[in-house]
Coordinates of C-alpha atoms in Angstrom, one line a residue:
M223 CA -17.3 -3.5 30.9
T224 CA -14.6 -3.6 28.3
W225 CA -14.7 -5.2 24.8
E226 CA -12.3 -7.9 26.2
T227 CA -14.7 -8.7 29.1
R228 CA -17.9 -9.0 27.1
E229 CA -18.9 -11.7 24.5
E230 CA -19.1 -10.2 21.1
T231 CA -21.3 -12.1 18.6
L232 CA -19.0 -13.4 16.0
A233 CA -19.7 -15.4 12.8
P234 CA -17.9 -18.6 12.1
G235 CA -14.4 -17.9 10.8
E236 CA -14.6 -14.3 12.2
V237 CA -12.3 -12.6 14.8
L238 CA -12.4 -9.5 16.9
V239 CA -9.2 -7.5 16.8
R240 CA -8.0 -5.0 19.4
V241 CA -6.4 -2.2 17.1
A242 CA -2.8 -1.4 17.8
G243 CA -2.7 1.1 14.8
C244 CA -4.4 2.1 11.6
G245 CA -2.8 3.9 8.8
V246 CA -4.5 6.9 7.1
C247 CA -4.6 6.2 3.3
H248 CA -5.7 8.5 0.3
T249 CA -8.4 6.1 -0.3
D250 CA -10.0 7.0 2.9
L251 CA -9.9 10.6 1.8
G252 CA -11.6 9.7 -1.4
Y253 CA -14.5 8.2 0.5
F254 CA -14.6 11.0 3.0
Y255 CA -14.1 14.2 0.7
D256 CA -14.7 13.2 -2.8
G257 CA -17.7 11.1 -2.9
V258 CA -16.2 7.9 -4.0
P259 CA -18.8 5.3 -3.2
T260 CA -18.4 2.6 -0.5
R261 CA -20.3 -0.6 -0.7
H262 CA -21.5 -0.3 3.0
P263 CA -23.6 2.8 3.3
F264 CA -22.6 5.6 5.7
P265 CA -22.5 5.8 8.6
L266 CA -19.4 3.8 8.3
T267 CA -16.0 3.4 10.2
L268 CA -13.3 4.0 7.7
G269 CA -9.8 2.5 7.8
H270 CA -8.1 -0.4 6.1
E271 CA -4.5 -0.5 7.3
V272 CA -4.8 -2.3 10.5
S273 CA -2.6 -4.2 13.0
G274 CA -3.6 -5.5 16.3
V275 CA -4.2 -8.4 18.6
V276 CA -7.0 -11.0 18.2
V277 CA -9.0 -10.9 21.5
Q278 CA -11.9 -13.0 20.5
A279 CA -12.6 -15.7 17.8
G280 CA -15.7 -17.2 16.3
P281 CA -16.1 -20.9 15.6
G282 CA -13.3 -22.3 13.7
A283 CA -11.0 -19.4 14.2
E284 CA -10.0 -20.2 17.9
A285 CA -6.3 -20.7 16.9
W286 CA -6.0 -17.1 16.4
T287 CA -6.8 -15.9 19.9
N288 CA -4.2 -13.7 21.5
R289 CA -2.0 -13.6 18.4
S290 CA -0.6 -10.4 16.9
V291 CA -1.8 -9.8 13.3
V292 CA -1.9 -7.6 10.3
I293 CA -5.3 -7.5 8.7
P294 CA -5.2 -7.6 5.0
A295 CA -7.0 -4.5 3.6
V296 CA -8.8 -6.6 1.0
I297 CA -9.6 -10.3 1.9
P298 CA -10.8 -12.7 -0.8
C299 CA -13.2 -15.4 0.2
G300 CA -10.8 -18.2 -1.2
N301 CA -13.7 -20.3 -2.3
C302 CA -15.4 -18.7 -5.4
D303 CA -14.4 -19.4 -9.1
A304 CA -12.2 -16.2 -9.2
C305 CA -10.2 -17.3 -6.2
R306 CA -9.9 -20.9 -7.4
D307 CA -8.7 -19.6 -10.8
G308 CA -6.0 -17.4 -9.1
H309 CA -7.8 -14.2 -9.4
G310 CA -8.4 -13.4 -5.8
S311 CA -7.9 -9.7 -6.3
I312 CA -11.2 -9.5 -8.2
C313 CA -13.1 -11.9 -5.8
P314 CA -16.8 -10.7 -5.9
K315 CA -17.0 -11.7 -2.2
Q316 CA -14.0 -10.0 -1.0
V317 CA -14.1 -8.0 2.2
F318 CA -12.6 -4.5 2.1
L319 CA -12.2 -3.1 5.5
G320 CA -13.7 0.6 5.7
C321 CA -15.6 -0.1 2.5
D322 CA -17.6 -3.4 2.7
V323 CA -17.5 -3.5 6.5
H324 CA -16.7 -1.1 9.4
G325 CA -12.9 -0.4 9.4
G326 CA -10.1 0.2 11.8
F327 CA -10.3 3.8 13.0
A328 CA -11.7 2.3 16.2
T329 CA -10.5 0.5 19.2
H330 CA -11.7 -3.0 17.9
V331 CA -12.7 -4.3 14.5
K332 CA -14.2 -7.5 13.2
A333 CA -12.5 -9.3 10.3
P334 CA -12.5 -12.7 8.6
A335 CA -9.8 -14.9 9.9
N336 CA -8.9 -16.2 6.6
G337 CA -5.8 -14.3 5.3
L338 CA -4.7 -12.9 8.6
C339 CA -1.0 -12.4 8.6
P340 CA 0.6 -13.5 11.7
V341 CA 3.2 -11.3 13.3
P342 CA 6.1 -12.9 15.3
D343 CA 6.9 -11.9 18.8
L344 CA 8.2 -8.4 18.5
S345 CA 10.0 -8.5 22.0
D346 CA 12.4 -11.0 20.5
V347 CA 15.2 -8.8 19.2
R348 CA 16.4 -11.5 16.8
A349 CA 13.1 -11.4 15.1
N350 CA 12.8 -7.6 15.3
P351 CA 16.2 -6.0 15.3
A352 CA 14.6 -2.7 14.4
R353 CA 12.6 -2.9 17.5
L354 CA 9.4 -1.9 15.7
D355 CA 6.0 -1.9 17.5
L356 CA 2.9 -3.5 16.2
A357 CA 1.3 -0.2 15.5
A358 CA 4.1 0.5 12.9
L359 CA 3.3 -2.7 11.0
S360 CA -0.2 -1.4 10.2
V361 CA 1.2 0.1 7.0
V362 CA 2.0 -3.4 5.7
A363 CA -1.7 -3.6 5.1
D364 CA -1.7 -1.4 2.0
A365 CA 1.2 1.2 1.8
V366 CA 3.9 -1.6 1.7
S367 CA 1.9 -4.7 0.5
T368 CA 0.1 -2.9 -2.6
P369 CA 3.4 -1.9 -4.3
Y370 CA 4.9 -5.4 -3.3
Q371 CA 2.2 -7.1 -5.3
A372 CA 2.5 -4.6 -8.2
I373 CA 6.3 -5.4 -8.3
H374 CA 5.8 -9.0 -7.8
R375 CA 3.3 -9.1 -10.8
S376 CA 5.7 -7.1 -13.0
G377 CA 8.5 -9.7 -12.8
L378 CA 10.9 -7.0 -11.7
G379 CA 14.3 -8.6 -10.9
E380 CA 17.9 -8.0 -10.2
G381 CA 19.4 -5.6 -12.8
D382 CA 16.2 -4.3 -14.0
L383 CA 15.0 -0.7 -13.8
A384 CA 12.1 0.3 -11.7
I385 CA 10.6 3.9 -12.3
F386 CA 8.3 5.2 -9.7
V387 CA 6.0 8.2 -10.5
G388 CA 5.0 9.6 -7.2
V389 CA 7.1 8.6 -4.1
G390 CA 4.6 9.4 -1.2
G391 CA 3.3 6.8 1.0
V392 CA 2.8 3.9 -1.5
G393 CA 5.6 4.9 -3.9
G394 CA 8.3 5.5 -1.4
F395 CA 7.8 2.0 0.0
G396 CA 7.7 0.8 -3.6
V397 CA 11.2 2.2 -4.2
Q398 CA 12.5 0.4 -1.2
V399 CA 11.1 -3.0 -2.2
A400 CA 12.4 -2.7 -5.8
A401 CA 15.8 -1.7 -4.5
A402 CA 15.7 -4.7 -2.0
L403 CA 15.1 -7.0 -5.1
G404 CA 18.3 -5.6 -6.8
A405 CA 16.7 -3.3 -9.3
A406 CA 18.1 0.1 -10.2
V407 CA 15.4 2.7 -9.2
V408 CA 14.3 6.1 -10.5
A409 CA 12.1 8.2 -8.4
I410 CA 9.9 11.0 -9.8
D411 CA 8.0 13.5 -7.7
V412 CA 6.8 17.1 -7.4
D413 CA 8.1 17.5 -3.8
E414 CA 11.9 18.0 -3.5
E415 CA 11.9 17.0 0.2
R416 CA 10.4 13.6 -0.6
L417 CA 13.0 13.1 -3.3
A418 CA 15.9 14.1 -1.0
T419 CA 14.6 11.5 1.5
I420 CA 14.0 8.6 -0.9
S421 CA 17.5 9.2 -2.4
R422 CA 18.8 7.8 1.0
Y423 CA 16.5 4.7 0.8
G424 CA 17.0 3.1 -2.6
A425 CA 16.6 5.6 -5.4
G426 CA 19.6 5.8 -7.6
L427 CA 18.2 8.8 -9.6
T428 CA 15.7 11.3 -8.4
L429 CA 13.8 13.7 -10.8
S430 CA 11.5 16.6 -10.3
A431 CA 8.2 16.1 -12.1
T432 CA 8.0 19.9 -12.6
Q433 CA 10.7 19.6 -15.4
D434 CA 9.7 19.4 -19.0
F435 CA 8.8 16.0 -20.1
K436 CA 11.6 15.6 -22.8
S437 CA 14.3 16.3 -20.2
L438 CA 12.7 13.9 -17.8
R439 CA 12.7 11.2 -20.4
A440 CA 16.2 11.9 -21.6
A441 CA 17.6 11.7 -18.0
I442 CA 16.0 8.3 -17.5
R443 CA 17.3 7.1 -20.9
D444 CA 20.8 8.2 -20.0
F445 CA 20.5 6.4 -16.5
A446 CA 19.3 3.2 -18.2
A447 CA 22.0 3.4 -20.9
A448 CA 24.7 3.8 -18.5
R449 CA 23.6 0.5 -16.8
K450 CA 22.9 -1.2 -20.1
I451 CA 19.1 -1.7 -19.3
P452 CA 17.0 -2.1 -22.3
T453 CA 13.4 -0.9 -22.4
W454 CA 11.9 -4.4 -22.1
R455 CA 13.5 -4.6 -18.7
Q456 CA 12.1 -1.3 -17.4
K457 CA 9.0 -1.4 -15.2
I458 CA 7.0 1.8 -14.6
F459 CA 4.9 2.1 -11.5
E460 CA 2.4 5.0 -11.3
T461 CA 2.0 5.6 -7.6
S462 CA 1.0 9.3 -7.5
G463 CA -2.7 8.8 -8.0
T464 CA -2.8 11.8 -10.1
A465 CA -3.9 12.5 -13.7
A466 CA -0.5 14.2 -14.4
G467 CA 1.3 11.3 -13.0
Q468 CA -0.6 8.9 -15.1
S469 CA 0.2 10.8 -18.2
T470 CA 3.8 10.9 -17.4
A471 CA 4.1 7.3 -16.6
F472 CA 2.3 6.3 -19.8
G473 CA 4.7 8.6 -21.8
L474 CA 7.6 6.9 -20.4
L475 CA 6.7 3.6 -21.9
G476 CA 9.2 2.2 -24.3
H477 CA 9.3 -0.8 -26.6
G478 CA 8.4 -4.0 -24.6
G479 CA 8.0 -1.8 -21.6
Y480 CA 5.6 -2.5 -18.5
L481 CA 3.4 0.0 -16.8
S482 CA 1.6 -0.7 -13.5
I483 CA -1.3 1.6 -12.3
V484 CA -1.2 1.5 -8.6
G485 CA -2.4 5.0 -7.6
F486 CA -6.1 6.0 -8.0
T487 CA -7.7 9.2 -9.0
T488 CA -11.2 10.2 -10.1
D489 CA -9.7 12.6 -12.6
K490 CA -9.6 11.6 -16.3
T491 CA -6.5 11.8 -18.5
D492 CA -5.9 11.6 -22.3
I493 CA -3.4 9.0 -23.5
R494 CA -2.7 7.5 -26.9
L495 CA -3.4 3.8 -26.3
S496 CA -2.0 3.0 -29.7
N497 CA 1.4 3.2 -28.0
L498 CA 0.8 -0.1 -26.4
M499 CA 0.3 -1.7 -29.8
A500 CA 3.2 0.2 -31.3
F501 CA 5.5 -0.7 -28.5
D502 CA 4.1 -4.1 -27.8
A503 CA 4.1 -2.9 -24.3
V504 CA 1.8 -4.0 -21.3
A505 CA -0.4 -1.7 -19.0
Q506 CA -1.8 -3.5 -15.9
G507 CA -3.8 -2.3 -13.0
N508 CA -3.2 -3.4 -9.4
W509 CA -5.8 -3.8 -6.8
A510 CA -4.5 -4.1 -3.2
C511 CA -2.4 -7.2 -2.3
L512 CA -3.4 -10.8 -1.9
P513 CA -3.1 -12.1 1.7
E514 CA -0.6 -14.8 0.5
H515 CA 2.1 -12.1 0.0
Y516 CA 1.8 -10.4 3.4
P517 CA 4.3 -12.8 5.3
A518 CA 7.1 -11.9 2.7
V519 CA 6.3 -8.2 3.2
V520 CA 6.5 -8.5 6.9
D521 CA 9.8 -10.3 6.5
L522 CA 11.2 -7.5 4.3
I523 CA 10.5 -5.0 7.1
L524 CA 11.6 -7.0 10.1
S525 CA 14.7 -8.0 8.3
G526 CA 15.6 -4.3 7.7
R527 CA 15.5 -4.5 3.9
V528 CA 12.5 -2.1 4.0
I529 CA 12.7 0.7 6.4
I530 CA 9.3 2.2 7.7
E531 CA 10.1 4.1 10.9
P532 CA 11.3 7.4 9.1
F533 CA 8.3 7.2 6.9
I534 CA 5.4 7.0 9.5
E535 CA 4.1 9.4 12.2
R536 CA 2.0 8.2 15.1
R537 CA -1.0 10.2 16.2
P538 CA -3.7 9.5 18.7
L539 CA -7.0 8.3 17.1
S540 CA -8.8 11.3 18.7
S541 CA -6.9 13.5 16.2
I542 CA -8.6 11.9 13.3
N543 CA -10.4 15.0 12.1
E544 CA -7.4 17.2 12.1
T545 CA -5.2 14.3 10.6
F546 CA -7.7 13.9 7.8
A547 CA -7.5 17.6 7.1
D548 CA -3.7 17.5 7.2
V549 CA -3.5 14.6 4.8
H550 CA -6.0 16.1 2.5
S551 CA -4.3 19.4 2.3
R552 CA -0.9 17.6 1.9
R553 CA 0.5 19.1 5.0
A554 CA 1.3 15.7 6.3
K555 CA 4.7 14.6 5.1
R556 CA 4.6 11.0 6.4
R557 CA 2.1 8.1 6.5
I558 CA 0.0 8.7 9.7
V559 CA -0.9 5.8 11.9
L560 CA -3.7 6.5 14.2
I561 CA -3.4 4.9 17.6
P562 CA -6.4 4.2 19.9
E563 CA -6.0 5.8 23.3
A564 CA -6.0 3.3 26.2

């Protein structure tokens, strides 16, 4: 008997998804290696970057049956005071796959139907000229959508300057989203290989984070001046998830500037918060991405404005232990998508 031939008990508004792929995120490693607490106690199936096909639906969700979908990593309830006031990102009843409930490192996963992102027929070349498979779109659920929301919130537009500190999985896709919106982009990282790659996918200036801070800031100042972009049109995105990256990003704030904290680390850093007052600047956190933005992210990818294939690596789900070790030790150079074996 298979999952598809047995009747799974589903709550109203819930679906069962056959997993096509589930991306490996550093958040998963935080839970596994660093003791970052999950709201569902262990044993718990991790994984929150999930794409797949709905194979069963509970009452009220029947219209999703047999549809290809991306499951948002974080799904707000849509009905509480926070959601009704436009603050779904802090919904107290939100469902975070692999934290609140079992996640996608499995053959199947249950999820609320509200917020599911439909995926068009990928066999239609007109809708999918890059010929991406459904597994590849799993990275929409965090690696691409999270920087998308951060960029959307910042108000970044054509002719602005976007500065990404850390251009790994999340930051690398953020560079592409910013470039697609017409912004000039600076990429900062400790990894020269990453910088060489992202220079071909939207970064107009790449800088090594290993150089002294004054030289780093001067290079960005010259880049902005050549394009006549003032400090109040410069948006900084901290996507490294390191204390050093956070210190660098905060230090780059200028008058009227904007800083988005997208990466996560348990490490602490010392910063002078008075800079926000002195520069009349803004610093804002960003938690995941609201489901309402997911269709726009899928469109960016399927239209070819954001390229994902060179930045992902497919591995079988059975390699999960080796894969976690590779990502944790930074041996993995791409976003790994784990695919359940048939």
